[in-house]
Coordinates of C-alpha atoms in Angstrom, one line a residue:
M1350 CA 147.1 123.0 9.5
K1351 CA 145.1 122.5 12.2
N1352 CA 141.7 119.6 12.1
A1353 CA 138.8 122.1 11.6
N1354 CA 136.2 119.7 10.3
F1355 CA 134.2 120.3 14.0
P1356 CA 130.4 119.8 14.8
P1357 CA 129.1 122.6 16.1
S1358 CA 129.8 123.0 19.9
Q1359 CA 132.9 124.9 21.7
W1360 CA 136.3 123.2 20.7
Q1361 CA 139.2 122.9 23.3
K1362 CA 142.8 122.7 22.3
G1363 CA 144.6 119.9 22.9
F1364 CA 146.6 119.8 26.0
S1365 CA 150.1 117.7 26.2
M1366 CA 152.7 117.7 29.0
T1367 CA 156.0 115.6 28.5
R1368 CA 156.3 112.4 30.2
Q1369 CA 157.9 112.3 33.1
Q1370 CA 159.0 109.4 35.9
N1371 CA 156.6 110.1 38.1
V1372 CA 155.5 108.3 41.3
L1373 CA 152.1 108.1 39.8
R1374 CA 152.6 106.7 37.0
A1375 CA 155.3 104.0 38.0
L1376 CA 153.5 102.5 40.3
I1377 CA 149.7 102.7 38.2
G1378 CA 150.8 104.1 34.5
L1379 CA 147.4 106.3 34.8
L1380 CA 149.0 110.1 34.5
V1381 CA 148.7 109.9 30.8
V1382 CA 148.3 112.9 29.2
A1383 CA 145.5 112.9 26.5
V1384 CA 145.0 115.5 24.0
F1385 CA 141.3 116.2 24.0
G1386 CA 139.4 118.3 21.3
L1387 CA 135.9 119.6 21.9
A1388 CA 134.2 120.9 18.7
A1389 CA 134.3 124.9 18.1
I1390 CA 131.7 127.6 17.1
I1391 CA 133.1 129.0 13.9
W1392 CA 129.9 130.6 13.1
F1393 CA 130.0 133.4 10.5
D1394 CA 127.0 135.2 9.4
G1395 CA 126.4 136.5 5.3
R1396 CA 129.0 138.8 6.0
G1397 CA 131.3 135.6 6.1
I1398 CA 134.6 136.4 7.7
E1399 CA 134.4 140.1 7.6
G1400 CA 131.1 139.8 9.5
L1401 CA 132.8 137.8 12.4
I1402 CA 135.6 140.3 12.2
E1403 CA 133.1 143.9 12.8
K1404 CA 131.4 141.5 16.1
A1405 CA 134.5 140.7 17.2
K1406 CA 135.8 144.3 17.0
G1407 CA 132.5 145.9 18.9
G1408 CA 133.0 143.4 22.5
D1409 CA 130.8 140.4 21.7
A1410 CA 132.6 137.8 23.7
E1411 CA 131.2 135.1 21.3
A1412 CA 132.7 136.0 18.1
Q1413 CA 135.9 137.2 19.5
Y1414 CA 136.1 133.4 20.9
A1415 CA 135.1 132.0 17.3
L1416 CA 137.7 134.2 15.6
A1417 CA 140.1 133.4 18.1
V1418 CA 139.4 129.4 17.0
A1419 CA 138.9 130.5 13.3
F1420 CA 142.9 132.0 13.3
D1421 CA 143.7 128.8 15.7
T1422 CA 143.0 126.0 13.6
G1423 CA 143.1 127.7 9.7
D1424 CA 139.7 127.8 9.4
G1425 CA 138.7 130.4 7.1
V1426 CA 141.7 132.3 8.0
P1427 CA 145.1 131.6 7.4
E1428 CA 146.1 129.5 10.5
D1429 CA 148.0 132.7 13.0
D1430 CA 149.0 131.5 16.7
T1431 CA 149.3 135.1 17.4
R1432 CA 145.6 136.3 16.2
A1433 CA 144.1 133.6 18.3
V1434 CA 146.0 134.5 21.4
E1435 CA 145.0 138.0 20.9
W1436 CA 141.5 137.3 20.4
Y1437 CA 141.4 134.2 23.1
R1438 CA 142.3 137.1 25.5
H1439 CA 140.1 139.6 23.9
A1440 CA 136.8 136.8 25.1
A1441 CA 138.9 135.1 28.3
K1442 CA 138.7 138.6 29.8
Q1443 CA 135.5 138.6 29.9
G1444 CA 134.6 135.4 31.2
H1445 CA 134.5 133.2 28.9
V1446 CA 134.9 129.7 30.2
H1447 CA 136.3 128.1 27.0
A1448 CA 138.4 130.8 25.7
Q1449 CA 140.0 130.6 29.4
H1450 CA 140.9 127.1 28.7
N1451 CA 143.0 127.6 25.3
L1452 CA 144.2 130.5 26.7
G1453 CA 145.8 128.7 29.1
V1454 CA 146.9 126.3 26.3
S1455 CA 148.3 128.6 24.3
Y1456 CA 150.8 129.5 27.4
A1457 CA 151.2 126.1 28.3
H1458 CA 152.4 124.7 24.6
G1459 CA 154.3 128.8 23.9
E1460 CA 151.8 128.9 20.8
G1461 CA 150.8 132.2 20.2
V1462 CA 153.0 134.0 22.5
V1463 CA 155.9 133.0 25.2
R1464 CA 155.5 129.9 27.3
D1465 CA 154.3 130.4 30.8
L1466 CA 153.2 127.6 33.2
K1467 CA 152.1 130.3 36.1
E1468 CA 149.7 132.0 33.2
T1469 CA 148.6 128.8 32.1
V1470 CA 147.8 127.9 35.7
K1471 CA 146.2 131.1 35.8
W1472 CA 144.0 131.0 33.1
Y1473 CA 143.3 127.3 34.0
R1474 CA 141.5 128.1 37.4
L1475 CA 139.8 130.8 36.2
A1476 CA 137.9 127.8 33.4
A1477 CA 137.8 125.2 36.3
A1478 CA 136.2 127.7 38.6
Q1479 CA 133.4 127.6 35.6
G1480 CA 133.5 124.2 35.9
N1481 CA 135.7 123.4 33.3
P1482 CA 136.4 119.9 33.5
I1483 CA 139.5 120.0 30.9
S1484 CA 140.1 122.7 32.7
Q1485 CA 140.3 121.0 36.1
Y1486 CA 141.8 116.9 35.2
N1487 CA 144.9 119.7 33.8
L1488 CA 145.3 121.4 36.8
G1489 CA 145.3 117.8 38.6
L1490 CA 147.8 117.1 36.3
L1491 CA 150.0 119.9 36.4
Y1492 CA 150.3 119.4 40.3
A1493 CA 150.6 115.5 40.0
I1494 CA 154.0 115.7 38.3
G1495 CA 155.2 119.1 39.2
Q1496 CA 156.7 121.2 36.5
G1497 CA 159.1 124.5 36.0
P1498 CA 157.5 126.8 38.8
I1499 CA 154.6 124.4 39.2
R1500 CA 155.8 122.7 42.7
R1501 CA 154.3 118.7 42.8
D1502 CA 151.4 119.2 44.9
D1503 CA 149.8 115.5 45.7
G1504 CA 146.6 117.4 47.9
E1505 CA 146.2 119.9 45.1
A1506 CA 146.1 117.4 42.1
L1507 CA 143.7 115.4 44.0
Q1508 CA 141.2 118.0 44.8
W1509 CA 141.1 118.8 40.9
F1510 CA 140.8 115.0 39.4
R1511 CA 138.0 115.1 41.5
L1512 CA 136.0 118.1 40.8
A1513 CA 136.5 116.8 36.7
A1514 CA 135.7 112.8 38.0
E1515 CA 132.4 113.5 39.9
Q1516 CA 131.2 115.8 36.0
G1517 CA 132.0 112.4 34.5
H1518 CA 135.9 112.6 33.1
A1519 CA 137.1 109.5 32.1
K1520 CA 140.8 110.0 32.8
A1521 CA 140.5 112.3 35.8
Q1522 CA 139.0 109.1 37.0
S1523 CA 141.4 106.8 36.1
N1524 CA 143.9 109.1 37.9
L1525 CA 142.1 109.9 41.0
G1526 CA 141.3 105.8 41.1
A1527 CA 145.3 105.7 41.2
M1528 CA 145.7 108.2 43.8
Y1529 CA 143.6 106.6 45.8
A1530 CA 145.0 103.2 45.5
L1531 CA 148.5 105.4 46.2
G1532 CA 147.7 107.0 49.2
L1533 CA 148.6 109.8 47.6
G1534 CA 147.6 113.4 48.5
G1535 CA 145.0 111.7 51.7
E1536 CA 145.5 108.2 52.5
K1537 CA 145.0 105.3 50.7
N1538 CA 141.5 104.0 49.8
L1539 CA 140.8 100.9 48.0
V1540 CA 137.1 100.9 48.4
F1541 CA 137.3 104.7 46.6
A1542 CA 139.9 103.5 44.3
Y1543 CA 138.4 100.3 43.0
K1544 CA 135.1 102.8 42.5
W1545 CA 136.5 105.2 40.3
F1546 CA 138.2 102.7 37.8
T1547 CA 135.3 101.1 37.4
L1548 CA 133.7 103.9 36.3
A1549 CA 136.6 104.9 34.2
A1550 CA 136.9 101.1 33.0
D1551 CA 132.8 101.8 32.2
A1552 CA 133.3 105.0 30.5
Y1553 CA 136.4 104.0 28.4
P1554 CA 135.8 102.6 24.5
E1555 CA 137.9 99.0 24.2
G1556 CA 141.2 100.1 23.4
E1557 CA 144.2 100.3 25.8
D1558 CA 143.2 102.4 28.2
R1559 CA 140.1 100.5 29.2
E1560 CA 143.0 97.1 28.7
Q1561 CA 144.9 100.0 32.0
E1562 CA 141.9 99.9 34.2
L1563 CA 140.9 96.7 34.7
K1564 CA 144.7 95.8 35.0
N1565 CA 144.3 98.5 37.5
L1566 CA 140.2 96.9 38.7
K1567 CA 142.4 93.5 39.5
S1568 CA 145.7 94.8 41.4
A1569 CA 142.8 96.4 43.7
F1570 CA 140.8 93.8 43.9
E1571 CA 144.1 91.6 45.0
E1572 CA 144.1 93.4 47.9
M1573 CA 140.7 93.7 48.8
E1574 CA 138.0 92.1 51.8
P1575 CA 135.0 91.0 50.0
A1576 CA 133.0 93.4 51.8
E1577 CA 135.3 95.9 50.8
I1578 CA 134.7 94.9 47.0
E1579 CA 130.9 94.7 47.2
L1580 CA 130.6 98.6 48.9
A1581 CA 133.3 99.3 46.4
E1582 CA 130.8 98.0 43.6
K1583 CA 127.6 99.0 45.0
L1584 CA 129.3 103.0 45.6
A1585 CA 130.1 102.6 41.3
K1586 CA 126.4 101.4 40.7
E1587 CA 124.9 104.3 42.4
W1588 CA 127.4 107.1 41.1
K1589 CA 126.1 109.8 39.2
P1590 CA 127.7 112.7 37.5
K1591 CA 127.4 115.7 39.6
P1592 CA 126.0 119.4 38.0
W1593 CA 129.0 121.6 38.4
E1594 CA 127.9 124.2 41.1
K1595 CA 129.8 127.4 41.8

């Protein structure tokens, strides 16, 4: 059973992909595919799950999403990936951003539905267009790696990593720095690489990710002129997350 002990906010399914050898991982080691977890609104009125089902069947997108999460996690109902996908789809079609993201993850994993990366990209794009940084990051991963019908596209990957990074997504900041350091998707730019490595290192708690980021900073530092380092540190210090604007 999936962990169902969530604080009261939106929950989004984890996304993972097989680790593949590719230039981004091989040279910088930053294309780390993480399991994400934001919390879910699993809310029940006085009538319990029956009331939630009634609201969902009545077309309430938030209730449809909450019911999908309940089936996805087995919280209050038997875990059922197929029914989770059914209710994610109802909510997603109404524009519910987290339902769109989770439906994309379901297609990526083949949970409750036949695995289909084209459908994954479709739903991630819809969620990303509403500013979901995890969908943006996952799109960046898909295009940076290239898998199945999704062909590798460094320019597309750079775009999605940048959008997520600007909202403060630490792993997107890491991968964006790596792409600038390697000149993937555009010209090599060690100033921008150092900036994003710095921001990611500051965002990570003590541990493996932060240690890797510090190694990346050291590698970039050794190639840079003092004036470039000064500029990069200034840019990192002045950076602030950008609220999403359509």
